[in-house]
Amino acid sequence: MSQAVSLIVFPVRDLAQAKKVFTNVTGVEPYADAPYYVGFRVGGQEIGLDPNGHKQGLTGPLPYWEVKDIKKSLQSLQEAGAQVAQGVKDVGGGKLIATVKDADNNIIGLVQSP
């Protein structure tokens, strides 16, 4: 189903401060810089900062698994017993994300790139 973890999103309370820290950590400027999301691309990996993550119940980083067909993957995970936490959502540029919860309430992210 999955190719690899391609995106890790960190919930942040102070987006401006987090952006400074992650610019320093990654050594690159953000490719996406909006009030609702800041994204960095480093060596084929995307690191995201989400100022709304805590409001959505995130308490730490959330890995997103790259999939070829997000709807099919979501269906497969539901059949395996996972519950949809957030259905498929276009976050811009044709990139689709969704999340599920497993039996232990771990959140698993899925991402389909355009």
Backbone as a printed PyTorch tensor [residue, N CA C, xyz], in Angstrom:
tensor([[[  0.8270,  -1.1920,   0.0000],
         [  0.0000,   0.0000,   0.0000],
         [  0.8660,   1.2500,   0.0000]],

        [[  1.8800,   1.3000,   0.8550],
         [  2.6490,   2.5240,   1.0480],
         [  4.0240,   2.4350,   0.4250]],

        [[  4.5290,   3.5960,   0.0170],
         [  5.8790,   3.6700,  -0.5190],
         [  6.8730,   3.9920,   0.5920]],

        [[  6.5430,   4.9540,   1.4490],
         [  7.4230,   5.3660,   2.5540],
         [  6.7710,   6.5090,   3.3050]],

        [[  7.3160,   6.8210,   4.4670],
         [  6.8850,   8.0310,   5.1610],
         [  7.5090,   9.1910,   4.4000]],

        [[  6.6850,  10.0880,   3.8820],
         [  7.2060,  11.1990,   3.0790],
         [  6.9390,  12.5560,   3.7050]],

        [[  6.1220,  12.5840,   4.7530],
         [  5.7420,  13.8430,   5.3820],
         [  5.5970,  13.6260,   6.8840]],

        [[  6.1830,  14.5250,   7.6510],
         [  5.9920,  14.5190,   9.1000],
         [  5.5230,  15.9090,   9.4870]],

        [[  4.3560,  15.9710,  10.1450],
         [  3.7770,  17.2590,  10.5380],
         [  3.8920,  17.4120,  12.0530]],

        [[  4.4100,  18.5650,  12.4550],
         [  4.5560,  18.8960,  13.8680],
         [  3.4920,  19.9120,  14.2640]],

        [[  2.7080,  19.6300,  15.3040],
         [  1.7860,  20.6550,  15.8000],
         [  2.6040,  21.7060,  16.5480]],

        [[  2.3270,  22.9800,  16.2860],
         [  3.0810,  24.0620,  16.9410],
         [  2.1130,  25.1070,  17.4730]],

        [[  2.4830,  25.7380,  18.5580],
         [  1.6510,  26.7960,  19.1380],
         [  2.0910,  28.1780,  18.6510]],

        [[  3.3880,  28.3560,  18.4190],
         [  3.9310,  29.6290,  17.9560],
         [  4.5880,  29.3790,  16.6020]],

        [[  3.8380,  29.6200,  15.5290],
         [  4.3030,  29.3020,  14.1780],
         [  5.5660,  30.0780,  13.8190]],

        [[  5.6220,  31.3570,  14.1600],
         [  6.7950,  32.1730,  13.8220],
         [  8.0540,  31.6290,  14.5000]],

        [[  7.9510,  31.2870,  15.7660],
         [  9.1060,  30.7520,  16.4960],
         [  9.4950,  29.3840,  15.9510]],

        [[  8.5090,  28.5340,  15.7060],
         [  8.7940,  27.2000,  15.1690],
         [  9.4480,  27.3000,  13.7960]],

        [[  9.0020,  28.2560,  12.9860],
         [  9.5860,  28.4410,  11.6560],
         [ 11.0720,  28.7820,  11.7760]],

        [[ 11.4280,  29.6300,  12.7250],
         [ 12.8410,  29.9780,  12.9400],
         [ 13.6480,  28.7360,  13.3300]],

        [[ 13.1050,  27.9640,  14.2550],
         [ 13.8080,  26.7650,  14.7240],
         [ 13.9880,  25.7620,  13.5880]],

        [[ 12.9210,  25.4820,  12.8380],
         [ 13.0020,  24.4720,  11.7820],
         [ 13.8010,  24.9560,  10.5780]],

        [[ 13.8480,  26.2590,  10.3340],
         [ 14.7290,  26.7840,   9.2900],
         [ 16.1730,  26.5060,   9.6860]],

        [[ 16.4810,  26.6770,  10.9540],
         [ 17.8230,  26.4090,  11.4570],
         [ 18.1300,  24.9150,  11.4250]],

        [[ 17.1980,  24.0960,  11.8890],
         [ 17.4070,  22.6410,  11.9400],
         [ 17.5920,  22.0560,  10.5420]],

        [[ 16.7230,  22.4620,   9.6000],
         [ 16.7580,  21.8810,   8.2570],
         [ 17.8270,  22.5040,   7.3730]],

        [[ 18.1870,  23.7490,   7.6620],
         [ 19.1630,  24.4410,   6.8260],
         [ 18.5960,  24.9610,   5.5250]],

        [[ 17.2640,  24.9620,   5.3990],
         [ 16.6120,  25.4730,   4.1840],
         [ 15.4790,  26.4170,   4.5690]],

        [[ 15.1320,  27.2850,   3.6310],
         [ 13.9770,  28.1550,   3.8110],
         [ 12.7100,  27.3610,   3.4920]],

        [[ 11.5780,  27.7220,   4.0670],
         [ 10.3300,  27.0100,   3.7600],
         [  9.9390,  27.1680,   2.2890]],

        [[  9.4020,  26.0960,   1.7000],
         [  8.8590,  26.1850,   0.3440],
         [  7.4080,  26.6620,   0.3990]],

        [[  6.7470,  26.4190,   1.5300],
         [  5.3660,  26.8730,   1.7530],
         [  5.3650,  27.6650,   3.0530]],

        [[  4.7950,  28.8570,   3.0030],
         [  4.8010,  29.7150,   4.1890],
         [  3.4720,  30.4560,   4.2540]],

        [[  2.5150,  29.8480,   4.9490],
         [  1.1690,  30.4110,   5.0660],
         [  0.7830,  30.4250,   6.5440]],

        [[ -0.2230,  31.2050,   6.9120],
         [ -0.6430,  31.2550,   8.3170],
         [ -1.1430,  29.9110,   8.8550]],

        [[ -1.5350,  28.9990,   7.9660],
         [ -2.0900,  27.7100,   8.3770],
         [ -1.1190,  26.5410,   8.1920]],

        [[  0.0650,  26.7850,   7.5760],
         [  1.0140,  25.6960,   7.3250],
         [  2.3360,  26.2700,   6.8380]],

        [[  3.4270,  25.7470,   7.3730],
         [  4.7640,  26.0570,   6.8740],
         [  5.4170,  24.7220,   6.5470]],

        [[  5.9510,  24.5980,   5.3290],
         [  6.5440,  23.3380,   4.9020],
         [  7.9760,  23.4910,   4.4280]],

        [[  8.7870,  22.4910,   4.7590],
         [ 10.1910,  22.4390,   4.3510],
         [ 10.4100,  21.1470,   3.5730]],

        [[ 11.2310,  21.1960,   2.5380],
         [ 11.6190,  19.9900,   1.8070],
         [ 13.1090,  19.7710,   2.0130]],

        [[ 13.4320,  18.5870,   2.5270],
         [ 14.8180,  18.2560,   2.8340],
         [ 15.0890,  16.8220,   2.3830]],

        [[ 15.9190,  16.6580,   1.3670],
         [ 16.3080,  15.3160,   0.9320],
         [ 15.1530,  14.3970,   0.6150]],

        [[ 14.1410,  14.8810,  -0.0700],
         [ 12.9910,  14.0600,  -0.4260],
         [ 11.9700,  13.8950,   0.6840]],

        [[ 12.2250,  14.4900,   1.8180],
         [ 11.3160,  14.4290,   2.9680],
         [ 10.6660,  15.7940,   3.1500]],

        [[  9.3910,  15.8120,   3.4930],
         [  8.7200,  17.0690,   3.8050],
         [  8.4790,  17.1400,   5.3070]],

        [[  8.8140,  18.2880,   5.8780],
         [  8.5650,  18.5680,   7.2870],
         [  7.5550,  19.7040,   7.3250]],

        [[  6.4420,  19.5080,   8.0220],
         [  5.3990,  20.5260,   8.0940],
         [  5.1690,  21.0110,   9.5070]],

        [[  4.7850,  22.2750,   9.6130],
         [  4.4170,  22.8810,  10.8940],
         [  2.9540,  23.2750,  10.8170]],

        [[  2.1410,  22.7880,  11.7460],
         [  0.6970,  23.0320,  11.7340],
         [  0.2770,  23.7680,  13.0040]],

        [[ -0.0630,  25.0680,  12.8850],
         [ -0.4740,  25.8170,  14.0700],
         [ -1.8470,  25.4130,  14.6030]],

        [[ -2.5660,  24.5800,  13.8620],
         [ -3.8780,  24.1040,  14.3080],
         [ -3.8340,  22.6570,  14.7880]],

        [[ -2.6610,  22.0620,  14.7880],
         [ -2.5270,  20.6530,  15.1450],
         [ -2.9970,  20.3130,  16.5430]],

        [[ -2.6730,  21.1620,  17.5160],
         [ -3.0970,  20.8870,  18.8960],
         [ -4.6200,  20.9330,  19.0150]],

        [[ -5.2550,  21.8410,  18.2860],
         [ -6.7240,  21.9330,  18.3070],
         [ -7.3630,  20.6790,  17.7250]],

        [[ -6.6140,  19.9900,  16.8530],
         [ -7.1140,  18.7610,  16.2330],
         [ -6.7350,  17.5280,  17.0490]],

        [[ -6.1580,  17.7400,  18.2290],
         [ -5.8410,  16.6290,  19.1120],
         [ -4.4390,  16.0670,  18.9870]],

        [[ -3.5990,  16.6710,  18.1600],
         [ -2.2370,  16.1660,  18.0260],
         [ -1.4170,  16.5530,  19.2510]],

        [[ -0.6410,  15.6100,  19.7310],
         [  0.2250,  15.8730,  20.8810],
         [  1.6940,  15.7310,  20.5130]],

        [[  1.9700,  15.3550,  19.2920],
         [  3.3400,  15.1910,  18.8210],
         [  3.3590,  15.0690,  17.3160]],

        [[  4.5270,  14.8040,  16.7450],
         [  4.6490,  14.6980,  15.2910],
         [  3.7460,  13.6040,  14.7170]],

        [[  3.2390,  13.8540,  13.5260],
         [  2.3660,  12.9020,  12.8390],
         [  3.0020,  12.5000,  11.5100]],

        [[  3.3890,  11.2220,  11.3650],
         [  3.9480,  10.7700,  10.0870],
         [  2.8330,  10.4950,   9.0730]],

        [[  3.0920,  10.8600,   7.8440],
         [  2.1690,  10.5910,   6.7430],
         [  2.8420,   9.6370,   5.7690]],

        [[  2.1780,   8.5290,   5.4950],
         [  2.6810,   7.5340,   4.5540],
         [  2.2540,   7.9110,   3.1460]],

        [[  3.1910,   7.9360,   2.2330],
         [  2.9220,   8.2310,   0.8210],
         [  2.2080,   7.0300,   0.2100]],

        [[  1.0810,   7.2740,  -0.4340],
         [  0.3180,   6.2160,  -1.0980],
         [ -0.0120,   6.6560,  -2.5200]],

        [[ -0.2450,   5.6840,  -3.3770],
         [ -0.5730,   5.9970,  -4.7720],
         [ -2.0450,   6.3470,  -4.9420]],

        [[ -2.9170,   5.6880,  -4.1780],
         [ -4.3640,   5.9020,  -4.2830],
         [ -4.9250,   6.0480,  -2.8680]],

        [[ -5.1270,   7.2760,  -2.4370],
         [ -5.5050,   7.5380,  -1.0470],
         [ -6.8800,   6.9630,  -0.7050]],

        [[ -7.8160,   7.0230,  -1.6310],
         [ -9.1570,   6.4970,  -1.3540],
         [ -9.1250,   4.9840,  -1.1790]],

        [[ -8.3670,   4.3120,  -2.0250],
         [ -8.2410,   2.8610,  -1.9310],
         [ -7.5180,   2.4700,  -0.6350]],

        [[ -6.4740,   3.2150,  -0.2920],
         [ -5.7270,   2.9400,   0.9360],
         [ -6.5930,   3.1690,   2.1700]],

        [[ -7.3830,   4.2350,   2.1510],
         [ -8.2790,   4.5340,   3.2650],
         [ -9.2960,   3.4080,   3.4460]],

        [[ -9.8510,   2.9290,   2.3530],
         [-10.8130,   1.8270,   2.3910],
         [-10.1610,   0.5620,   2.9530]],

        [[ -8.9450,   0.2830,   2.5110],
         [ -8.2250,  -0.8980,   2.9740],
         [ -7.9550,  -0.8330,   4.4780]],

        [[ -7.5840,   0.3430,   4.9640],
         [ -7.3330,   0.5030,   6.3980],
         [ -8.6180,   0.3560,   7.2120]],

        [[ -9.7270,   0.8600,   6.6850],
         [-11.0180,   0.6940,   7.3680],
         [-11.3830,  -0.7850,   7.4420]],

        [[-11.1570,  -1.5020,   6.3700],
         [-11.4520,  -2.9340,   6.3550],
         [-10.5760,  -3.6870,   7.3500]],

        [[ -9.3940,  -3.1330,   7.6370],
         [ -8.4830,  -3.7540,   8.6040],
         [ -8.8040,  -3.3470,  10.0410]],

        [[ -9.8110,  -2.4800,  10.2220],
         [-10.2420,  -2.1080,  11.5600],
         [ -9.9370,  -0.6870,  11.9900]],

        [[ -9.2440,   0.0780,  11.1560],
         [ -8.9530,   1.4740,  11.4970],
         [-10.2090,   2.3220,  11.3190]],

        [[-10.2810,   3.4100,  12.0720],
         [-11.4060,   4.3430,  11.9590],
         [-10.9130,   5.6460,  11.3480]],

        [[-11.7070,   6.2150,  10.4590],
         [-11.3290,   7.4710,   9.8190],
         [-11.3580,   8.5870,  10.8570]],

        [[-10.2430,   9.2950,  10.9930],
         [-10.1700,  10.4610,  11.8710],
         [-10.4460,  11.7240,  11.0640]],

        [[ -9.8850,  11.7860,   9.8550],
         [-10.1470,  12.8850,   8.9220],
         [-10.2010,  12.2900,   7.5290]],

        [[-11.2920,  12.5130,   6.8510],
         [-11.4350,  12.0100,   5.4960],
         [-10.4880,  12.7080,   4.5380]],

        [[-10.5330,  12.3030,   3.2930],
         [ -9.6490,  12.8550,   2.2650],
         [ -9.8880,  14.3510,   2.1130]],

        [[ -8.7810,  15.0940,   2.1320],
         [ -8.8400,  16.5560,   2.0550],
         [ -7.7370,  17.0440,   1.1280]],

        [[ -8.0740,  17.9310,   0.1970],
         [ -7.0820,  18.5540,  -0.6790],
         [ -6.4710,  19.7200,   0.0800]],

        [[ -5.1520,  19.6750,   0.2810],
         [ -4.4770,  20.7310,   1.0340],
         [ -3.7360,  21.7040,   0.1190]],

        [[ -4.0280,  21.6390,  -1.1550],
         [ -3.4440,  22.5800,  -2.1080],
         [ -2.5660,  21.8890,  -3.1330]],

        [[ -2.6580,  22.3760,  -4.3530],
         [ -1.8160,  21.8400,  -5.4120],
         [ -2.1160,  20.4030,  -5.7730]],

        [[ -3.2860,  19.9090,  -5.3910],
         [ -3.6510,  18.5320,  -5.6900],
         [ -3.1480,  17.5130,  -4.6850]],

        [[ -2.4400,  17.9560,  -3.6400],
         [ -1.9670,  17.0350,  -2.5980],
         [ -3.1410,  16.6800,  -1.6980]],

        [[ -3.3630,  15.3750,  -1.5080],
         [ -4.4720,  14.8820,  -0.6980],
         [ -3.9380,  14.2540,   0.5820]],

        [[ -4.6240,  14.5130,   1.6990],
         [ -4.2600,  13.8820,   2.9650],
         [ -5.5040,  13.2930,   3.6180]],

        [[ -5.2810,  12.3420,   4.5070],
         [ -6.3370,  11.7480,   5.3290],
         [ -5.6550,  11.1380,   6.5450]],

        [[ -6.4170,  10.9270,   7.6170],
         [ -5.8670,  10.2520,   8.7910],
         [ -6.8520,   9.2180,   9.3050]],

        [[ -6.2870,   8.1810,   9.9250],
         [ -7.0880,   7.1420,  10.5640],
         [ -6.5380,   6.9180,  11.9660]],

        [[ -7.3550,   6.2900,  12.8080],
         [ -6.9170,   5.8780,  14.1430],
         [ -6.9500,   4.3620,  14.1910]],

        [[ -5.9030,   3.7880,  14.7830],
         [ -5.8960,   2.3430,  14.9580],
         [ -6.5830,   1.9900,  16.2770]],

        [[ -6.5660,   0.7200,  16.6410],
         [ -7.2640,   0.2630,  17.8490],
         [ -6.7060,   0.8790,  19.1300]],

        [[ -5.4580,   1.3620,  19.0810],
         [ -4.8330,   1.9870,  20.2480],
         [ -4.9030,   3.5100,  20.1950]],

        [[ -5.7210,   4.0350,  19.2900],
         [ -5.8890,   5.4820,  19.0850],
         [ -4.6490,   6.1820,  18.5490]],

        [[ -3.7240,   5.4310,  17.9450],
         [ -2.6050,   6.0500,  17.2470],
         [ -3.1280,   6.6400,  15.9460]],

        [[ -2.6890,   7.8410,  15.6250],
         [ -3.1180,   8.4770,  14.3820],
         [ -2.1030,   8.1520,  13.2980]],

        [[ -2.6030,   7.7070,  12.1620],
         [ -1.7770,   7.3460,  11.0130],
         [ -2.1950,   8.2420,   9.8590]],

        [[ -1.2370,   8.9380,   9.2800],
         [ -1.5240,   9.8350,   8.1720],
         [ -1.2410,   9.1820,   6.8320]],

        [[ -2.0350,   9.5600,   5.8500],
         [ -1.8400,   9.1400,   4.4620],
         [ -1.7090,  10.3990,   3.6200]],

        [[ -0.8400,  10.3690,   2.6260],
         [ -0.6920,  11.4990,   1.7130],
         [ -0.5420,  10.9610,   0.2930]],

        [[ -1.2420,  11.6000,  -0.6270],
         [ -1.1340,  11.2740,  -2.0500],
         [ -0.6790,  12.5410,  -2.7550]],

        [[  0.4930,  12.4720,  -3.3740],
         [  1.0250,  13.6210,  -4.0960],
         [  0.4610,  13.6520,  -5.5110]],

        [[  0.3420,  14.8590,  -6.0570],
         [ -0.2060,  14.9730,  -7.4220],
         [  0.7240,  14.3680,  -8.4650]]])
